[in-house]
Short mmCIF file of C-alpha atoms and ligand atoms in Angstrom, two decimals:
data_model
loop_
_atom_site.label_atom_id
_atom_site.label_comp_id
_atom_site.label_asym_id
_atom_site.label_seq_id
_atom_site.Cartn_x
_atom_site.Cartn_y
_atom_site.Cartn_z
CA UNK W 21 -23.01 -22.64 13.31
CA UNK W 22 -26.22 -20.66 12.18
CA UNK W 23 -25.06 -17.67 10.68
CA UNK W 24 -26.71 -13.77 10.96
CA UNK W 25 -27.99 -11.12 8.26
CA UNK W 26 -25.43 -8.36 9.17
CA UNK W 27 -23.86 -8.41 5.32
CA UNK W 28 -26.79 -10.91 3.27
CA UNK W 29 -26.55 -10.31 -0.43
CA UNK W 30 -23.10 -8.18 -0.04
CA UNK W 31 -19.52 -9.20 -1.87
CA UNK W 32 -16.96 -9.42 0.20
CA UNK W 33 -12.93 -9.78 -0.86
CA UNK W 34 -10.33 -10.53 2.16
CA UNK W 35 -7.02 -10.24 0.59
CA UNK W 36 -4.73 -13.07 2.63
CA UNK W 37 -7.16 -15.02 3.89
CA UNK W 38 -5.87 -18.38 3.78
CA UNK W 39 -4.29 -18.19 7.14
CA UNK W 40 -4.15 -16.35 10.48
CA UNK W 41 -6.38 -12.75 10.94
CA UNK W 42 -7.40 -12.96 7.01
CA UNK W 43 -8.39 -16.45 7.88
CA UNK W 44 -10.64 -15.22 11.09
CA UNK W 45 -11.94 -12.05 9.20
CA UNK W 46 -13.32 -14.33 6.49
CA UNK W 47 -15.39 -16.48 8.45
CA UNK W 48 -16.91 -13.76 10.35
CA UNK W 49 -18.20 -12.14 7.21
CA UNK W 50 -19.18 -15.61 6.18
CA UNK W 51 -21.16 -15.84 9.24
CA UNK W 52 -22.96 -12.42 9.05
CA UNK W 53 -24.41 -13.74 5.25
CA UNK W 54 -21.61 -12.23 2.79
CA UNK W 55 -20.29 -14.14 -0.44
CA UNK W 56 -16.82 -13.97 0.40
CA UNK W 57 -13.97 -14.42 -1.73
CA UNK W 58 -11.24 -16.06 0.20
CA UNK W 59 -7.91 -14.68 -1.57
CA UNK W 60 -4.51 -16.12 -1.10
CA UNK W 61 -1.21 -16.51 -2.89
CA UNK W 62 0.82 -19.70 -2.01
CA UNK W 63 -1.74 -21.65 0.55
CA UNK W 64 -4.28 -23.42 -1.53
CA UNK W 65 -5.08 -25.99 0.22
CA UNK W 66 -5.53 -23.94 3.53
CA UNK W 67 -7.58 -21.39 1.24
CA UNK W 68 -10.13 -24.13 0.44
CA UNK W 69 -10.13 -24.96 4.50
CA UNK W 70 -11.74 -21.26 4.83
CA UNK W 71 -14.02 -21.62 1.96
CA UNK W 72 -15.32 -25.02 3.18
CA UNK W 73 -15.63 -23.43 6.65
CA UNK W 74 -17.61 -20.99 5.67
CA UNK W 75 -20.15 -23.18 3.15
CA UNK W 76 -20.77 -25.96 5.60
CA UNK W 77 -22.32 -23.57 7.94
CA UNK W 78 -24.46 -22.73 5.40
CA UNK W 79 -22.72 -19.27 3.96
CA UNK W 80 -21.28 -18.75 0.28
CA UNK W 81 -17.57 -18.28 -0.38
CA UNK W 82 -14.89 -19.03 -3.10
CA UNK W 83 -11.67 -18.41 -3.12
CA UNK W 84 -9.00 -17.23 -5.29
CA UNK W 85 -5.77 -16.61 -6.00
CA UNK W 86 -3.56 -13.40 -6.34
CA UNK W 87 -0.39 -11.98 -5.79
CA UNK W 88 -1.76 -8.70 -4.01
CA UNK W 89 1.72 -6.91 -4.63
CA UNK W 90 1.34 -7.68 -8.61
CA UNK W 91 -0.66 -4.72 -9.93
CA UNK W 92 -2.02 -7.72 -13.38
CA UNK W 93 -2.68 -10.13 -10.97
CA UNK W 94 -5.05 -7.46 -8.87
CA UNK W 95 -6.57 -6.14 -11.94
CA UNK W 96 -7.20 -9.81 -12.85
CA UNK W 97 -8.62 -10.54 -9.57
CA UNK W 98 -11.08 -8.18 -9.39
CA UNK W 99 -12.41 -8.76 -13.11
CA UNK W 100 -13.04 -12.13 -12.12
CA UNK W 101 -15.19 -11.02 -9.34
CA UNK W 102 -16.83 -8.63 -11.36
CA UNK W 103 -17.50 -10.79 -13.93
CA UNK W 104 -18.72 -13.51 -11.22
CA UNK W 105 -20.84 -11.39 -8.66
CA UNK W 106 -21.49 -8.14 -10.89
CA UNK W 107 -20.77 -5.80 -7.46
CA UNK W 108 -18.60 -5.66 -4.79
CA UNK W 109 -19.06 -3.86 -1.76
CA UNK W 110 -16.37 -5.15 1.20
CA UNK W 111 -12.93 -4.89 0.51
CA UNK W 112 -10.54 -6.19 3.48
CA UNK W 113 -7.34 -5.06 2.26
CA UNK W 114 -5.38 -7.89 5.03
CA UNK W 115 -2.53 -9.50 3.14
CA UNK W 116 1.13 -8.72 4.96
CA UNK W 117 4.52 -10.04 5.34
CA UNK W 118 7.45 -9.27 7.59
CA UNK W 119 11.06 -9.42 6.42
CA UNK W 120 12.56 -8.14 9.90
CA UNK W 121 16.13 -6.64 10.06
CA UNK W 122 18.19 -3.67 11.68
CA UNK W 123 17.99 -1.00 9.19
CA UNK W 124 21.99 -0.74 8.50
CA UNK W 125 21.75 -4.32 7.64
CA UNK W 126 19.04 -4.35 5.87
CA UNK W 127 18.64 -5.48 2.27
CA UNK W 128 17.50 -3.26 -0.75
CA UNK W 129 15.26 -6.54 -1.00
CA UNK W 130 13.64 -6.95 1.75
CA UNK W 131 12.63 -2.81 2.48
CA UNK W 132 11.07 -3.42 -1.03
CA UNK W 133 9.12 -6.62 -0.77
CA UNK W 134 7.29 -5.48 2.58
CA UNK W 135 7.08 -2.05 0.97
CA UNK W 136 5.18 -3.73 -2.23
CA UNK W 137 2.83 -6.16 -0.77
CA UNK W 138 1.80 -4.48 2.78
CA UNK W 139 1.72 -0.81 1.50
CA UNK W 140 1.45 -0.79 -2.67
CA UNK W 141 -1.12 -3.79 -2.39
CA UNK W 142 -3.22 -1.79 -0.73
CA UNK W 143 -3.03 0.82 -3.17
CA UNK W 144 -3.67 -1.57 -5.96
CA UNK W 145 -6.65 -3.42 -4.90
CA UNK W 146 -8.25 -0.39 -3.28
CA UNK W 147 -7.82 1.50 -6.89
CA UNK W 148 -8.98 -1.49 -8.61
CA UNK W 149 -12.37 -1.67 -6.49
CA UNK W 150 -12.91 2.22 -6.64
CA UNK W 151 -14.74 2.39 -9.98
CA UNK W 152 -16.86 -0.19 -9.40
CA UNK W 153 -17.63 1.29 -5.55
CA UNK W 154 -18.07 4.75 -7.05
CA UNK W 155 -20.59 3.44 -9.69
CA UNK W 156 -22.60 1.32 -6.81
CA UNK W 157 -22.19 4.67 -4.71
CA UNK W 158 -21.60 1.98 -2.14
CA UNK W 159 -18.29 0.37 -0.40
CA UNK W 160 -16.71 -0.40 2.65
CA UNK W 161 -12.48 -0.80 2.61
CA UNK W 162 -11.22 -1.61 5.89
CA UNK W 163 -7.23 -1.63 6.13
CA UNK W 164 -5.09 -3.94 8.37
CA UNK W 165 -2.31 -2.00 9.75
CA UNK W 166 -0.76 -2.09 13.12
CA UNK W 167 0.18 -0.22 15.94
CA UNK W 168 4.36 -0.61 14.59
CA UNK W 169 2.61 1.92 11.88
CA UNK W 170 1.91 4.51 14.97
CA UNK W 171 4.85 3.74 16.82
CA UNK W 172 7.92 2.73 15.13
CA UNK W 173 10.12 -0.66 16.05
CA UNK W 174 13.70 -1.84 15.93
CA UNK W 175 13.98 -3.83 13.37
CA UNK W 176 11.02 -3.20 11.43
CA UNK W 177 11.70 -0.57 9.34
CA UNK W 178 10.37 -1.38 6.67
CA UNK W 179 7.05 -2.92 8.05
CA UNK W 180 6.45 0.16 10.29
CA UNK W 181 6.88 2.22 7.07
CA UNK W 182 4.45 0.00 5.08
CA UNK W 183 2.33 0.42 8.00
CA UNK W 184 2.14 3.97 8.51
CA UNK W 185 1.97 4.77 5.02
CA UNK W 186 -1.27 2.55 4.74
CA UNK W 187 -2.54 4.98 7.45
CA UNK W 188 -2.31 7.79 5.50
CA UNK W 189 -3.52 6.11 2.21
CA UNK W 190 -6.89 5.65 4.67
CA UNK W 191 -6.94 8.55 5.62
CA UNK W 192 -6.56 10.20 2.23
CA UNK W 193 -8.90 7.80 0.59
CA UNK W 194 -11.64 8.16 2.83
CA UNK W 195 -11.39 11.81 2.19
CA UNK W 196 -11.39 11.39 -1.59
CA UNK W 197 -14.11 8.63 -1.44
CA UNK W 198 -16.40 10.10 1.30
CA UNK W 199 -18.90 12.02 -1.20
CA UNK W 200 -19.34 8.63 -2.90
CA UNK W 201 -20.71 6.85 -0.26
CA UNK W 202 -17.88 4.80 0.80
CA UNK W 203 -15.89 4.55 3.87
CA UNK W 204 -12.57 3.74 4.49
CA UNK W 205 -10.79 2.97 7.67
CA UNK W 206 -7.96 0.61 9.35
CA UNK W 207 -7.61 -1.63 12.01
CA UNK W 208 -4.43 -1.71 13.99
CA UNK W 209 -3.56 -4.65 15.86
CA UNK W 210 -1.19 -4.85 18.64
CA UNK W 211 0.52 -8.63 19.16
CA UNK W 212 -2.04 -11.44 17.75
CA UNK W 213 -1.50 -14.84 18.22
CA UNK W 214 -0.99 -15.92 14.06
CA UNK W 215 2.08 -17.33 12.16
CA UNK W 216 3.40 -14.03 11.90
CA UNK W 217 4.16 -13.97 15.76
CA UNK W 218 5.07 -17.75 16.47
CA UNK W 219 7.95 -17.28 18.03
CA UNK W 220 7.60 -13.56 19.27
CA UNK W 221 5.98 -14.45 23.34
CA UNK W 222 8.60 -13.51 25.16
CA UNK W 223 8.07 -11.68 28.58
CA UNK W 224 9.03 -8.57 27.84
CA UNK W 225 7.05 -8.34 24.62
CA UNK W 226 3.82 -9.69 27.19
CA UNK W 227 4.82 -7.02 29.51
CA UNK W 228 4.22 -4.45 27.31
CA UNK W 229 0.57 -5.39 27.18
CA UNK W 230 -1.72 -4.01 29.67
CA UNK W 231 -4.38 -7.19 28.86
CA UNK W 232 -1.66 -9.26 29.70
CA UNK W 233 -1.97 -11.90 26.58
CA UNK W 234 -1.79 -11.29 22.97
CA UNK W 235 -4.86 -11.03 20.71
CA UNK W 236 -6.60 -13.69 19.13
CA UNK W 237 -7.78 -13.41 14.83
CA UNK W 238 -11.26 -13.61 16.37
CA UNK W 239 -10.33 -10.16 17.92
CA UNK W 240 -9.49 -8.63 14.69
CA UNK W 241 -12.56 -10.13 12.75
CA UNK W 242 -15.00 -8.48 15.34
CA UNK W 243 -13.98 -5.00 14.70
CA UNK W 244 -13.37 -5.37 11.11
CA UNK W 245 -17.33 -6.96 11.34
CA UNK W 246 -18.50 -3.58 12.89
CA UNK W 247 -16.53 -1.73 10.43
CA UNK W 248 -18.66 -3.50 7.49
CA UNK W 249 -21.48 -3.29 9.11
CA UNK W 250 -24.74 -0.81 8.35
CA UNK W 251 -25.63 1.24 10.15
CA UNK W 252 -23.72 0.96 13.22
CA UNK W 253 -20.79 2.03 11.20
CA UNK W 254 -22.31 3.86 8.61
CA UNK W 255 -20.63 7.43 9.76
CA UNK W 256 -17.41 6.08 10.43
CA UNK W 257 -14.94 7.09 8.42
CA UNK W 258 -10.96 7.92 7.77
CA UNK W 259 -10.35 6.18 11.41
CA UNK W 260 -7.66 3.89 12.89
CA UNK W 261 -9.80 1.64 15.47
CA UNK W 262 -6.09 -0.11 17.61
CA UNK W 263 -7.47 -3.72 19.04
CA UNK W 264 -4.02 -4.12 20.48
CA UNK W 265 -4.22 -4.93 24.32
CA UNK W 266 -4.02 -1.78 25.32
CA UNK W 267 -0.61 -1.59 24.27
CA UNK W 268 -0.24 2.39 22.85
CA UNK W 269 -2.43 4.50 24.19
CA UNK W 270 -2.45 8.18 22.72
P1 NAP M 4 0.01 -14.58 8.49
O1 NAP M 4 -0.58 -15.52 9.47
O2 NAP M 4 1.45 -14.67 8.15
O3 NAP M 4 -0.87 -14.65 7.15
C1 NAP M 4 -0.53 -13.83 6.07
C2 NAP M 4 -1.55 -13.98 4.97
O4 NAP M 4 -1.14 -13.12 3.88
C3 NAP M 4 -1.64 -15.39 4.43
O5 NAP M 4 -3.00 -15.72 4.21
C4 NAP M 4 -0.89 -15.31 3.10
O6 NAP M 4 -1.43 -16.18 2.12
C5 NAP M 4 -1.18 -13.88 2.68
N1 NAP M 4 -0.20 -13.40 1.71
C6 NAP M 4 1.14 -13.34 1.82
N2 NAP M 4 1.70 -12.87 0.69
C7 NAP M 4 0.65 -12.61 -0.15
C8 NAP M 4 0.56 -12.08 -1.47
N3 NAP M 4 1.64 -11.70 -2.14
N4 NAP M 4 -0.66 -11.96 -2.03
C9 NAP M 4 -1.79 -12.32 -1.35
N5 NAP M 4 -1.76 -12.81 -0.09
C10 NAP M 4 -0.55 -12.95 0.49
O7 NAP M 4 -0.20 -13.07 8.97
P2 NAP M 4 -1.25 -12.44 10.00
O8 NAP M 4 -0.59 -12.35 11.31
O9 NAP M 4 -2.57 -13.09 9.87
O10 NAP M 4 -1.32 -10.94 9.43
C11 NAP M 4 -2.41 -10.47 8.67
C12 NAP M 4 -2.32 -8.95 8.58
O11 NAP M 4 -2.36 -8.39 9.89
C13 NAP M 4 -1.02 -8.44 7.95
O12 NAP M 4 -1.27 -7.29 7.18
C14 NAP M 4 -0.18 -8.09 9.15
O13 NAP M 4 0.79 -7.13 8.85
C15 NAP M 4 -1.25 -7.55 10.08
N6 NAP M 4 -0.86 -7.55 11.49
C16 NAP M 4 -0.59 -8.72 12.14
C17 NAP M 4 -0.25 -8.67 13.48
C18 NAP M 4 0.02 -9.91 14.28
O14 NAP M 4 0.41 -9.76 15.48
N7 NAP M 4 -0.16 -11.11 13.76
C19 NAP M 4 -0.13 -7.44 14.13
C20 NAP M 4 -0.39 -6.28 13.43
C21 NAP M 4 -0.77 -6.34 12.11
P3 NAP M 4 -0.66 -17.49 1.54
O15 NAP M 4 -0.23 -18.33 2.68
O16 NAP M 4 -1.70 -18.11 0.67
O17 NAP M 4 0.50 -16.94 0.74
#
């Protein structure tokens, strides 16, 4: 696999990206020439499958591990990059869990774990970045959210919350951010094929999706490519780009 020049000499941290669309987002940047740091919290070994990926076709990558809903172990994680690299200049913020439930049944628990990972993660890796973006005048943050964010689901409460509200953390950082030469925007995916969705391919879920099949990673990692990508996405900012089949259409 030779790999391009889209991102050469850039810094790139995928939060999650031991496994499934983190996994696939990872290796594209890889690919395009970006030092990526492969983060993950309890999958070592499948962390160091991504990272060995990535250098045996020739690309840089290390990888490192965080709990992304731990506001010390964030801080932690990006002083080590700092420290390492000096700048940084892609943040994918990708990490996400689902604890699924009817709401009236639904534990205090599990509202609060998706709540802290999916939507204060977010929040405390893209604050931990910022001064370091502002300084470089330069930064790309590209969200992972999902069309449950823009629609609502039963049984998903909590996730579609998580997921919305990282819409409007986009939005509202790209507007603060903008002047600084940063961008910020998220990528919604419909039904991808991951662990998240083993055991989710049922025909009325397939149904619902004009394409007709779920999504693959590979889908994901191609927009959120373009997204880090100069110049092509240069002027794009404060967006939600759906990859998602087709499945909501405004
Ligand atoms: P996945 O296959 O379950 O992978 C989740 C990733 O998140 C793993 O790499 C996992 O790492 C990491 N992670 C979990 N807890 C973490 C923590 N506390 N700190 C850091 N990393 C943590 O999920 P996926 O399907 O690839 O989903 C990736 C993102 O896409 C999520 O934000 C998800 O909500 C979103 N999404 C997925 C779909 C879909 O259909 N699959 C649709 C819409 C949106 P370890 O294994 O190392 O813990």
């Amino acid at each position: 696999m030779a790999y391009n020049q889209l991102l050469t000499d850039q810094i790139a941290l995928v939060t999650g990206a031991s496994r499934g669309i983190g996994r696939a987002i990872a290796i594209a940047l890889g690919r395009e020439g970006a030092e990526v740091i492969v983060n993950y919290s309890n999958s070592p070994e499948k962390a160091q499958e991504v990272v060995e990926e990535i250098t045996q076709a020739g690309g840089k990558a290390y990888k490192l591990e965080a709990n992304v809903s731990d506001e010390n172990s964030v801080d932690e994680l990006i002083k080590t990059i700092l420290e390492k690299n000096k700048h940084i200049d892609v943040l994918v913020n990708n990490a996400g869990i689902t604890r699924d439930g009817l709401l009236m049944r639904m534990k205090t628990r599990d509202w609060q774990e998706v709540i802290n990972l999916n939507l204060s993660g977010v929040f405390l890796c893209t604050r931990a970045v910022s001064r370091q973006m502002i300084k470089q005048r330069k930064g790309r943050i590209i969200n992972i959210t999902s069309v449950v964010g823009l629609m609502g689901n039963a049984g998903q409460a909590n996730y579609a919350a998580a997921k919305a509200g990282v819409i409007g953390l986009t939005k509202s950082s790209a507007k603060e951010f903008a002047s600084r030469g940063i961008t910020v925007n998220a990528v919604a995916p419909g039904f991808i094929s991951t662990d998240m969705t083993k055991d989710l391919k049922t025909d009325s879920i397939l149904s619902a999706i004009p394409l007709g099949s779920f999504g693959s990673p590979e889908h994901i990692a191609g927009t959120v490519k373009f997204l880090a990508g100069d110049p092509a996405a240069s002027y794009i900012t404060g967006q939600v780009i759906q990859v998602d089949g087709g499945m909501v259409m405004s």
